[in-house]
Tab-separated table of C-alpha atoms and ligand atoms in Angstrom:
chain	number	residue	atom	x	y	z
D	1	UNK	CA	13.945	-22.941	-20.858
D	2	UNK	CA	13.628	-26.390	-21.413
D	3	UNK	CA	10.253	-28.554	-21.742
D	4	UNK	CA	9.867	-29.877	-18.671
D	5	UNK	CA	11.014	-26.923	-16.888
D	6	UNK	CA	7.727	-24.718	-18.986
D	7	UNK	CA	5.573	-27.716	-17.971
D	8	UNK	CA	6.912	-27.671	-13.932
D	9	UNK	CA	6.476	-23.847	-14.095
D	10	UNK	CA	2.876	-23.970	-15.122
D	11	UNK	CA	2.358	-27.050	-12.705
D	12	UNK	CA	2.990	-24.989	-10.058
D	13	UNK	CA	1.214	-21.823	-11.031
D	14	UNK	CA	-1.569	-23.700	-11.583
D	15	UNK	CA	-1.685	-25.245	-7.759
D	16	UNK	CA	-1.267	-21.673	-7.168
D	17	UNK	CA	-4.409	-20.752	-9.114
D	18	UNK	CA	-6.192	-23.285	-7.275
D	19	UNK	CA	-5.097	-21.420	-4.008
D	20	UNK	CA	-5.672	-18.177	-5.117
D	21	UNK	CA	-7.986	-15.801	-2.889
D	22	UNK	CA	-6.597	-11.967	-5.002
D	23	UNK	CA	-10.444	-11.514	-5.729
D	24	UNK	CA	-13.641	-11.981	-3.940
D	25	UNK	CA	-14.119	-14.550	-6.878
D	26	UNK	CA	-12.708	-17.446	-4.390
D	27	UNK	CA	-15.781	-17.454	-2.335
D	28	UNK	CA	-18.507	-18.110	-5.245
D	29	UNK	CA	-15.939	-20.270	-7.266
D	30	UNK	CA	-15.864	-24.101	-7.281
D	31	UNK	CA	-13.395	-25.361	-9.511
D	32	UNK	CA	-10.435	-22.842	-10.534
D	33	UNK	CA	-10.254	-23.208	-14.357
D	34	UNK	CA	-6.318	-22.818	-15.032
D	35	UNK	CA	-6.386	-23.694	-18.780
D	36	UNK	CA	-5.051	-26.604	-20.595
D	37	UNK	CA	-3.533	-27.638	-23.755
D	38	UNK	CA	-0.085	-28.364	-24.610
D	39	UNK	CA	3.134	-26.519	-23.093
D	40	UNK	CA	4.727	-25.625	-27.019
D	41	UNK	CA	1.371	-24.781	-28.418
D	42	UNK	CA	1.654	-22.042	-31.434
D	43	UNK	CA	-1.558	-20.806	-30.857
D	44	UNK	CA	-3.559	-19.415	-27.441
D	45	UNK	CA	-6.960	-19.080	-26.891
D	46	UNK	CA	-8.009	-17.002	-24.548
D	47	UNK	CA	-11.791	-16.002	-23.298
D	48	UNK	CA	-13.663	-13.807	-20.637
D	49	UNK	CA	-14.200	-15.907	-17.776
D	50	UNK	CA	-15.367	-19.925	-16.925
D	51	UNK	CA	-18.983	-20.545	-17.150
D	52	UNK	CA	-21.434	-22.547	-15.149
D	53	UNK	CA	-20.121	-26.076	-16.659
D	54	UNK	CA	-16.434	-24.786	-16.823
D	55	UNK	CA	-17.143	-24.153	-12.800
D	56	UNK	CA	-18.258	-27.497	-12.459
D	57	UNK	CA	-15.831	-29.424	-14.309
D	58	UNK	CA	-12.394	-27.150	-13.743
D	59	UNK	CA	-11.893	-27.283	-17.852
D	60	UNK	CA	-12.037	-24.572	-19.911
D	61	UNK	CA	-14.645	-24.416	-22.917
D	62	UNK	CA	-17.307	-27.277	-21.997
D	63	UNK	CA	-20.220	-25.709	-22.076
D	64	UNK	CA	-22.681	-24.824	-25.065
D	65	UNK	CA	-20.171	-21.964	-26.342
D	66	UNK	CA	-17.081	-24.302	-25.490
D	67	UNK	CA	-19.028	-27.069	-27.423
D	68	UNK	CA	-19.461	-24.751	-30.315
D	69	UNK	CA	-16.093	-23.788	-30.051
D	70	UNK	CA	-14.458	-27.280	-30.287
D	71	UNK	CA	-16.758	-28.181	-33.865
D	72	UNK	CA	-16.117	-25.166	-35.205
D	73	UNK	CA	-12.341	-25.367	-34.611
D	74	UNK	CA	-12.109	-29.115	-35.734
D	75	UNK	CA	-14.199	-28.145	-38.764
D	76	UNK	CA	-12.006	-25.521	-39.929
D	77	UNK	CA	-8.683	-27.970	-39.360
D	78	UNK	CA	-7.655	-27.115	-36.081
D	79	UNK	CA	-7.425	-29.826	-33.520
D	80	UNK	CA	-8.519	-28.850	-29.899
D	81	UNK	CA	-5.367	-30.595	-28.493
D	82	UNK	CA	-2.929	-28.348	-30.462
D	83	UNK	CA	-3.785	-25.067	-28.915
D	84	UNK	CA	-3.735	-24.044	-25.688
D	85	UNK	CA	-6.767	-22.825	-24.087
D	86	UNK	CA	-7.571	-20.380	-21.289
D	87	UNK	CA	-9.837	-17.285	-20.238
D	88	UNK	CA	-9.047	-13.875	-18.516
D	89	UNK	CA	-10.569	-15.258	-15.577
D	90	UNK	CA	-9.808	-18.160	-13.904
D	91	UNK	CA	-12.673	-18.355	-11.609
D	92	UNK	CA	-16.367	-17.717	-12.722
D	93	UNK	CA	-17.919	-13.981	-11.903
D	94	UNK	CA	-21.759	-15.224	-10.300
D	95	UNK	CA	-24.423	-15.575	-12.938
D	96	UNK	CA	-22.039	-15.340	-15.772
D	97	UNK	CA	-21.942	-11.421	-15.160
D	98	UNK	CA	-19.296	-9.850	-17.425
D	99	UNK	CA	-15.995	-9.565	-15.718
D	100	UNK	CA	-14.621	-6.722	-13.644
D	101	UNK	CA	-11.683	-4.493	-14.312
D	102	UNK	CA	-10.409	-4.961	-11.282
D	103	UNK	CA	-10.765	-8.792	-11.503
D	104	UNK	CA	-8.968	-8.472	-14.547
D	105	UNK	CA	-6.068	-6.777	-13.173
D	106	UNK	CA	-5.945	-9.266	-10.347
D	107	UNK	CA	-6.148	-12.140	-12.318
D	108	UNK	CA	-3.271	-10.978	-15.001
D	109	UNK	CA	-0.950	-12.117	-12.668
D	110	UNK	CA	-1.873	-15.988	-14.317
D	111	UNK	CA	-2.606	-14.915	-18.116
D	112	UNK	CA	1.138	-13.009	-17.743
D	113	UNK	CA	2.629	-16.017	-16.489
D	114	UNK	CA	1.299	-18.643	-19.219
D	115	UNK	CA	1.844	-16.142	-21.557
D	116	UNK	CA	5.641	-16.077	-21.281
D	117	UNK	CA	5.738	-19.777	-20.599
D	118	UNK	CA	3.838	-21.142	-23.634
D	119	UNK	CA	5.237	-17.881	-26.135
D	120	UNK	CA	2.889	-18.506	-28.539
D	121	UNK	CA	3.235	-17.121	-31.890
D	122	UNK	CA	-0.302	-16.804	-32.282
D	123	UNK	CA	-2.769	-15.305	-29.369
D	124	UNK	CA	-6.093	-15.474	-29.804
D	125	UNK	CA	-8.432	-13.367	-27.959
D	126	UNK	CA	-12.215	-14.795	-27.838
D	127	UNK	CA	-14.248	-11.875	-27.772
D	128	UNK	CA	-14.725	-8.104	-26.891
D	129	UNK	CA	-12.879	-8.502	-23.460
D	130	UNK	CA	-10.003	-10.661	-24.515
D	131	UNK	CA	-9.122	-8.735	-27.046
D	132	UNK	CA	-9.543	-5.122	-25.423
D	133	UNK	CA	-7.055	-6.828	-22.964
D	134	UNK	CA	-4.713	-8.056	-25.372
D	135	UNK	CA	-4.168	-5.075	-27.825
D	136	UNK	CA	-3.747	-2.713	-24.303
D	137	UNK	CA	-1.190	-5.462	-22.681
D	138	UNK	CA	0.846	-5.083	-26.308
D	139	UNK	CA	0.593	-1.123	-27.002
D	140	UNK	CA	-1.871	-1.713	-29.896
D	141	UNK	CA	-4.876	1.275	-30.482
D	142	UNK	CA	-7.710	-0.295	-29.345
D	143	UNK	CA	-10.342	-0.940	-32.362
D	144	UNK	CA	-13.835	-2.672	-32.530
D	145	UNK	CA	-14.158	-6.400	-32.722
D	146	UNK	CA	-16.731	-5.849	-35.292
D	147	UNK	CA	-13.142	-4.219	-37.172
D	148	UNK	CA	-10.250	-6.162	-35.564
D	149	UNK	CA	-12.043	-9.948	-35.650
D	150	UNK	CA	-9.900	-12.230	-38.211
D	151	UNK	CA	-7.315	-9.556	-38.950
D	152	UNK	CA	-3.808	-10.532	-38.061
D	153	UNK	CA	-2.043	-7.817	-35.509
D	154	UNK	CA	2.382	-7.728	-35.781
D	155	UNK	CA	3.105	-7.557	-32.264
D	156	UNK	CA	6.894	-8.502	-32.845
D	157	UNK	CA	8.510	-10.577	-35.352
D	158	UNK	CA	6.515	-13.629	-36.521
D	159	UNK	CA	3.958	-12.978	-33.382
D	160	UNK	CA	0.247	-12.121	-34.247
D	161	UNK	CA	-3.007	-10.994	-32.418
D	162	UNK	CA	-5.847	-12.558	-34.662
D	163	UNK	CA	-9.102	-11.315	-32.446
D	164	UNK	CA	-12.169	-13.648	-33.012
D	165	UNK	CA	-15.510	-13.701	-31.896
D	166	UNK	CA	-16.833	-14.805	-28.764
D	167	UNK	CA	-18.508	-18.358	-29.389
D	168	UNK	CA	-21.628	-16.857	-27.453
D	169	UNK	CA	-22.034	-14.868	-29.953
D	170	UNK	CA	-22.939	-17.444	-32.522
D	171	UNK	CA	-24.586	-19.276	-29.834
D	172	UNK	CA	-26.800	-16.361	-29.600
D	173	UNK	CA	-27.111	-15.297	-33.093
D	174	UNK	CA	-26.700	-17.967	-35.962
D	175	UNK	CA	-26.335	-15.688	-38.346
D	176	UNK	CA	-22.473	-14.947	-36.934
D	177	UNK	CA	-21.421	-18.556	-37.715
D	178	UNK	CA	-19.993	-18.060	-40.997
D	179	UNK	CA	-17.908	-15.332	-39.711
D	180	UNK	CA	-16.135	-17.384	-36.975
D	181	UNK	CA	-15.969	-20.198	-39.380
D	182	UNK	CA	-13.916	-17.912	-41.871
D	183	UNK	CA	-12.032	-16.482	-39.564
D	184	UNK	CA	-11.425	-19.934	-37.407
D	185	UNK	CA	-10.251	-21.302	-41.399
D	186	UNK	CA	-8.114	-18.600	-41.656
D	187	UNK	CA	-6.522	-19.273	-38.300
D	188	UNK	CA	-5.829	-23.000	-39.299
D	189	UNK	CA	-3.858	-21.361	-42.423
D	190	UNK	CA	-1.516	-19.532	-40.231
D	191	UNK	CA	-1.711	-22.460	-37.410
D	192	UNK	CA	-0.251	-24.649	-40.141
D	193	UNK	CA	2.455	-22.349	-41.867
D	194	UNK	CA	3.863	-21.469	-38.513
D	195	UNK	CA	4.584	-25.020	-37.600
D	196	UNK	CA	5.574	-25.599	-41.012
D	197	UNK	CA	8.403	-22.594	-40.104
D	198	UNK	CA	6.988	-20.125	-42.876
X	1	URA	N1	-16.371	-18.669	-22.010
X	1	URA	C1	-15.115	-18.273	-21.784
X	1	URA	O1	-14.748	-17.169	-22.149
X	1	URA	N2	-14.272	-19.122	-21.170
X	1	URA	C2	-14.628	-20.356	-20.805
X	1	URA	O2	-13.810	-21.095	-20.283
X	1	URA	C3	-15.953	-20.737	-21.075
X	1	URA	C4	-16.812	-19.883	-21.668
């Protein structure tokens, strides 16, 4: 598949998105948040679900955990604009309430899709949810965050699950900061040898 095929292809699912009524989620929404980021990004992001300012604005990661996010990243090396960024959901559950399994399920139809298109060699699950979701979508056991966060998973050749911590977290608890940060440096390592073809 060409470039501008992968781009047209997640053009149109993302008009889709925007369409999309497969959970009761359409009728509290009011901006679908797709994702964005680059169409031949190495690395995926991918969180729970959009929050109140992420509902507003239709972008993923703008509000005080997206904030966080974005320093952190650009501290450790990694530029926001190299990695593609989405969530599990793409519409936000009411009063930030965790997400369902069944919206989940629903929703996979999207993550699926800009999964194959973008191939990235390196996912990145934000969080307990994202990650639990990832490790069962590739036949991994399913392990604590607490155990998997900042590890590197093989899921075939030269592709990796690195989980990392929800944002929120350190939003919540300062003390967790220096864990993402590690982790987030050790992400820019392998960012930067996999475009560098190692
Ligand atoms: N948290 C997420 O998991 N995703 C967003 O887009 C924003 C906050």
């Amino acid at each position: 598949m060409n470039m501008e095929s992968s781009e047209e292809t997640l053009r149109k699912l993302s008009l889709e998105a925007e369409q999309c009524r497969r959970c009761p989620l359409w009728t509290t929404r009011r901006r679908v948040v797709f994702g964005e980021g680059p169409v031949n990004s190495v690395a995926m992001m991918i969180g729970e679900a959009p929050g109140r300012e992420e509902d507003l604005t239709g972008r993923p990661f703008v509000g005080k955990s997206g904030r966080l996010l974005t320093e952190m990243m650009e501290s450790a090396g990694i530029s926001r604009s190299e990695v593609y960024i989405t969530s599990l959901l793409k519409c936000r559950p009411p009063n930030n309430r965790n997400p369902m399994a069944s919206e989940i399920k629903m929703c996979a139809y999207f993550l699926d899709e800009q999964l194959r298109v973008i191939n990235p060699s390196i996912i990145l699950p934000l969080g307990k949810f994202a990650s639990e979701n990832m490790f069962l979508k590739f036949g991994l056991s399913l392990m604590p965050i607490s155990r998997a966060h900042g590890k590197p998973f093989e899921i075939s050749r030269g592709k990796v699950i690195i989980p990392l911590y929800h944002p929120a977290v350190v939003a919540y608890n300062p003390n967790m900061r220096g864990v993402l940060e590690k982790d987030l440096l050790f992400v820019s390592k392998i960012i930067k040898d996999k475009k560098a073809g190692l």
